[in-house]
Coordinates of C-alpha atoms in Angstrom, one line a residue:
M30 CA 18.2 -16.4 -9.3
T31 CA 16.2 -13.4 -10.5
Q32 CA 14.0 -11.9 -7.8
L33 CA 11.5 -9.4 -9.1
A34 CA 10.0 -6.9 -6.6
L35 CA 8.8 -3.5 -5.9
V36 CA 10.5 -0.5 -4.1
I37 CA 8.2 2.0 -2.7
D38 CA 9.4 5.5 -2.0
L39 CA 7.4 6.7 1.1
N40 CA 8.9 10.2 0.6
V41 CA 6.9 10.9 -2.5
C42 CA 3.8 8.7 -2.0
V43 CA 0.8 11.1 -1.8
G44 CA -1.9 8.5 -1.1
C45 CA -3.8 9.1 -4.2
H46 CA -4.8 5.4 -4.7
A47 CA -3.9 5.4 -8.3
C48 CA -2.0 2.1 -7.7
V49 CA -5.0 0.5 -6.0
T50 CA -7.6 1.3 -8.8
S51 CA -5.2 0.5 -11.6
C52 CA -4.4 -2.9 -9.9
K53 CA -8.0 -3.6 -9.5
Q54 CA -8.8 -2.7 -13.0
W55 CA -6.0 -4.7 -14.6
N56 CA -6.4 -7.9 -12.5
T57 CA -10.1 -8.2 -12.2
S58 CA -10.3 -8.5 -16.0
G59 CA -7.1 -10.6 -16.3
W60 CA -5.4 -13.9 -15.3
A61 CA -5.9 -13.3 -11.6
G62 CA -9.4 -12.1 -11.8
P63 CA -12.2 -11.6 -11.1
M64 CA -11.7 -9.6 -7.9
V65 CA -15.2 -9.5 -6.5
D66 CA -16.8 -6.6 -4.6
E67 CA -20.0 -7.5 -2.6
N68 CA -22.3 -4.9 -1.1
A69 CA -19.8 -2.3 -2.1
Y70 CA -21.9 0.6 -1.1
G71 CA -23.6 -0.9 1.9
A72 CA -23.0 -0.8 5.6
D73 CA -20.7 -3.8 5.5
P74 CA -18.8 -3.9 2.2
T75 CA -16.3 -6.6 1.2
G76 CA -14.0 -6.8 -1.5
T77 CA -10.7 -8.3 -2.8
F78 CA -7.7 -6.1 -3.4
F79 CA -4.2 -7.0 -4.1
N80 CA -2.8 -3.7 -3.0
R81 CA -4.0 -1.3 -0.3
V82 CA -2.7 2.1 0.9
Q83 CA -2.9 2.7 4.6
T84 CA -2.7 6.3 5.9
Y85 CA -1.4 7.3 9.3
E86 CA -1.1 10.3 11.3
I87 CA 2.1 10.4 13.4
G88 CA 3.6 12.8 15.9
S89 CA 2.0 15.2 18.3
F90 CA 0.1 18.5 17.4
P91 CA 1.3 20.8 16.1
S92 CA 4.2 18.7 14.7
T93 CA 2.1 16.1 12.9
E94 CA 2.8 14.2 9.9
T95 CA 0.7 12.2 7.5
V96 CA 2.3 8.9 6.1
H97 CA 0.8 6.9 3.2
F98 CA 2.0 3.4 3.4
P99 CA 1.1 1.2 0.3
K100 CA 1.2 -2.6 1.2
S101 CA 0.9 -5.7 -0.8
C102 CA 2.4 -9.2 -1.1
L103 CA 6.2 -8.8 -0.5
H104 CA 7.1 -11.8 -2.5
C105 CA 9.4 -13.0 0.2
E106 CA 12.4 -15.0 -0.7
D107 CA 11.5 -17.5 2.1
P108 CA 7.7 -17.2 2.0
P109 CA 6.0 -18.9 5.1
C110 CA 2.7 -19.0 3.0
V111 CA 4.2 -21.7 0.7
P112 CA 5.2 -24.6 3.0
V113 CA 1.9 -24.4 5.0
C114 CA -0.4 -24.8 2.0
P115 CA -1.7 -28.4 2.2
T116 CA -2.5 -28.7 -1.5
G117 CA 0.5 -26.9 -2.9
A118 CA -1.6 -24.1 -4.3
S119 CA 0.8 -21.5 -3.0
Y120 CA 4.1 -21.6 -4.7
K121 CA 7.2 -19.5 -5.7
R122 CA 8.4 -19.4 -9.3
E123 CA 11.9 -20.3 -9.7
D124 CA 12.5 -18.1 -12.9
N125 CA 11.5 -14.8 -11.3
G126 CA 10.8 -15.2 -7.6
V127 CA 7.1 -14.3 -7.8
V128 CA 4.9 -15.9 -5.3
L129 CA 1.6 -17.0 -6.7
V130 CA -1.5 -19.1 -5.9
D131 CA -2.9 -21.8 -8.2
Y132 CA -6.7 -21.3 -8.0
D133 CA -7.3 -24.8 -9.2
K134 CA -5.6 -26.3 -6.2
C135 CA -6.6 -23.7 -3.7
I136 CA -9.4 -24.8 -1.3
G137 CA -9.8 -21.6 0.7
C138 CA -8.5 -23.0 4.0
K139 CA -6.8 -19.8 4.9
Y140 CA -3.6 -21.4 6.3
C141 CA -1.5 -19.2 4.0
S142 CA -3.1 -16.1 5.5
W143 CA -2.5 -17.2 9.0
A144 CA 1.1 -17.9 8.1
C145 CA 1.7 -14.6 6.4
P146 CA 3.0 -11.9 9.0
Y147 CA 2.0 -9.0 6.7
G148 CA -1.7 -9.7 6.3
V149 CA -1.7 -9.3 2.6
R150 CA -3.7 -12.4 1.4
E151 CA -7.5 -12.3 1.1
L152 CA -10.2 -14.6 0.6
D153 CA -12.3 -14.0 -2.6
E154 CA -15.9 -14.3 -1.3
Q155 CA -17.2 -15.5 -4.6
Q156 CA -14.5 -18.0 -5.8
K157 CA -13.7 -19.1 -2.3
V158 CA -9.9 -19.0 -3.0
M159 CA -7.1 -17.0 -1.6
K160 CA -5.8 -14.1 -3.7
K161 CA -2.9 -11.7 -3.4
C162 CA -0.7 -9.6 -5.6
T163 CA 0.9 -11.3 -8.6
L164 CA 3.2 -8.5 -9.7
C165 CA 0.8 -8.5 -12.7
I166 CA 2.6 -11.8 -13.8
D167 CA 0.5 -12.0 -17.0
R168 CA 1.7 -8.5 -18.0
I169 CA 5.3 -8.5 -17.0
T170 CA 5.8 -11.8 -18.9
D171 CA 3.9 -10.9 -22.0
Q172 CA 6.6 -10.7 -24.7
T173 CA 4.0 -9.2 -27.1
L174 CA 4.0 -5.9 -25.1
P175 CA 6.7 -3.2 -25.5
E176 CA 9.4 -3.7 -22.9
A177 CA 8.4 -0.4 -21.3
E178 CA 4.9 -1.6 -20.8
R179 CA 6.1 -5.0 -19.1
Q180 CA 5.7 -3.6 -15.6
P181 CA 3.0 -4.0 -13.0
A182 CA -0.1 -1.8 -13.5
C183 CA 0.5 0.0 -10.1
V184 CA 4.0 1.2 -11.3
L185 CA 2.8 2.5 -14.6
A186 CA -0.1 4.4 -12.9
C187 CA 1.8 6.1 -10.1
P188 CA 1.8 9.8 -10.8
T189 CA 4.8 10.5 -8.5
N190 CA 7.0 7.6 -9.5
A191 CA 6.9 6.3 -6.1
R192 CA 6.9 2.7 -7.1
L193 CA 10.0 1.2 -8.7
Y194 CA 10.1 -2.3 -10.2
G195 CA 12.9 -4.7 -11.1
D196 CA 15.3 -7.4 -10.0
V197 CA 16.7 -6.8 -6.5
H198 CA 19.3 -9.6 -7.1
D199 CA 20.9 -7.5 -9.9
P200 CA 23.1 -5.0 -8.3
D201 CA 23.1 -2.7 -11.2
S202 CA 19.2 -2.5 -11.5
E203 CA 17.3 0.6 -10.6
V204 CA 15.8 -0.9 -7.5
S205 CA 19.0 -2.3 -6.1
I206 CA 20.7 1.1 -6.6
A207 CA 17.7 2.8 -4.9
I208 CA 17.9 0.5 -1.9
R209 CA 21.7 0.7 -1.6
E210 CA 22.0 4.6 -2.0
R211 CA 18.8 5.7 -0.2
G212 CA 18.7 3.4 2.8
G213 CA 15.9 1.0 1.5
Y214 CA 14.7 -1.4 4.2
A215 CA 12.6 -4.6 4.3
L216 CA 9.3 -4.6 6.2
M217 CA 9.5 -6.6 9.6
P218 CA 12.8 -8.4 8.8
E219 CA 12.7 -10.0 12.3
W220 CA 10.3 -12.6 11.0
G221 CA 13.1 -14.1 8.7
T222 CA 11.0 -14.2 5.6
K223 CA 13.4 -12.1 3.6
P224 CA 10.8 -9.8 1.9
A225 CA 11.8 -8.8 -1.7
N226 CA 9.8 -5.7 -1.7
H227 CA 11.6 -2.7 0.0
Y228 CA 10.6 0.7 1.2
L229 CA 12.6 3.9 0.9
P230 CA 12.4 6.0 4.0
R231 CA 10.7 9.4 4.4
Q232 CA 13.0 12.3 4.6
K233 CA 12.4 14.0 8.0
N234 CA 11.7 17.7 7.6
H235 CA 10.9 19.2 11.0
M236 CA 9.5 22.8 11.5
H237 CA 9.3 24.3 14.9
I238 CA 6.0 26.1 15.6
S239 CA 5.8 28.2 18.6
E240 CA 2.6 28.9 20.7
E241 CA 2.4 32.4 19.3
D242 CA 2.3 31.1 15.8
L243 CA -0.8 29.2 16.5
Q244 CA -2.7 32.4 17.4
R245 CA -4.6 34.1 14.7
S246 CA -3.4 37.8 14.3
D247 CA -6.7 38.7 12.5
N248 CA -9.0 36.9 15.0
P249 CA -12.3 39.0 14.7
L250 CA -13.2 38.3 18.2
T251 CA -10.0 39.9 19.4
K252 CA -10.6 43.0 17.2
E253 CA -14.1 43.5 18.3
D254 CA -13.2 42.9 21.9
I255 CA -16.0 40.4 22.6
T256 CA -14.0 37.6 23.8
V257 CA -15.8 37.7 27.2
Y258 CA -19.4 36.8 27.3
S259 CA -21.4 39.7 29.1
G260 CA -24.6 37.7 29.4
E261 CA -26.7 39.4 26.7
E262 CA -29.0 37.6 24.3
T263 CA -27.2 36.4 21.0
L264 CA -28.4 34.8 17.9
D265 CA -27.3 31.5 19.4
D266 CA -30.0 31.9 22.2
V267 CA -32.9 32.6 19.7
S268 CA -35.4 29.8 19.1
W269 CA -36.5 30.2 15.5

């Protein structure tokens, strides 16, 4: 069976959020929309997103790294969100493996979000139905589009080509080759959900920085020899 999925290269993702905005633009006006934002610029904003980029700082100073981690529905081969749905709204397509939600059947009970170990399902506050990444199903199945454009919006928008799309069950596909040759891995495989989406690991480039390297050689305080406060009045002590 075909299993369409994304492979995300963490080594080249720069956290620009082009995938987030393009996803929002395409899907809010398409089959899966609208994707509502409420109180977007207020103190407590809410909104529906199919794709989010989480950014982390790892390591200890001065050897720290910034990691940008895009996350959306992983279109699991054994999705726990499907059997828990009391109305059958959550389902997995047999022809391409994409996991979807039938809004006409969804009652917004959130059972699927509780069952999903990845936290990628969100309740649309306006429609009161659960929403998630569809892999732009209306786009990838549209035979009127040129083949090069029958890809998810996030893949087409990524400026660094950090997002690959294809059939992970086809050993000769671009995504399968990337997973096989570059050590691609699934997220939290211990849950047994068999995520279709995979990640390509970051290449570790470590640089040793000594304590001396952290000192400014052109420090003006050192040059003027005023590193020791002598007690005289300074501008910081003046009340204007």
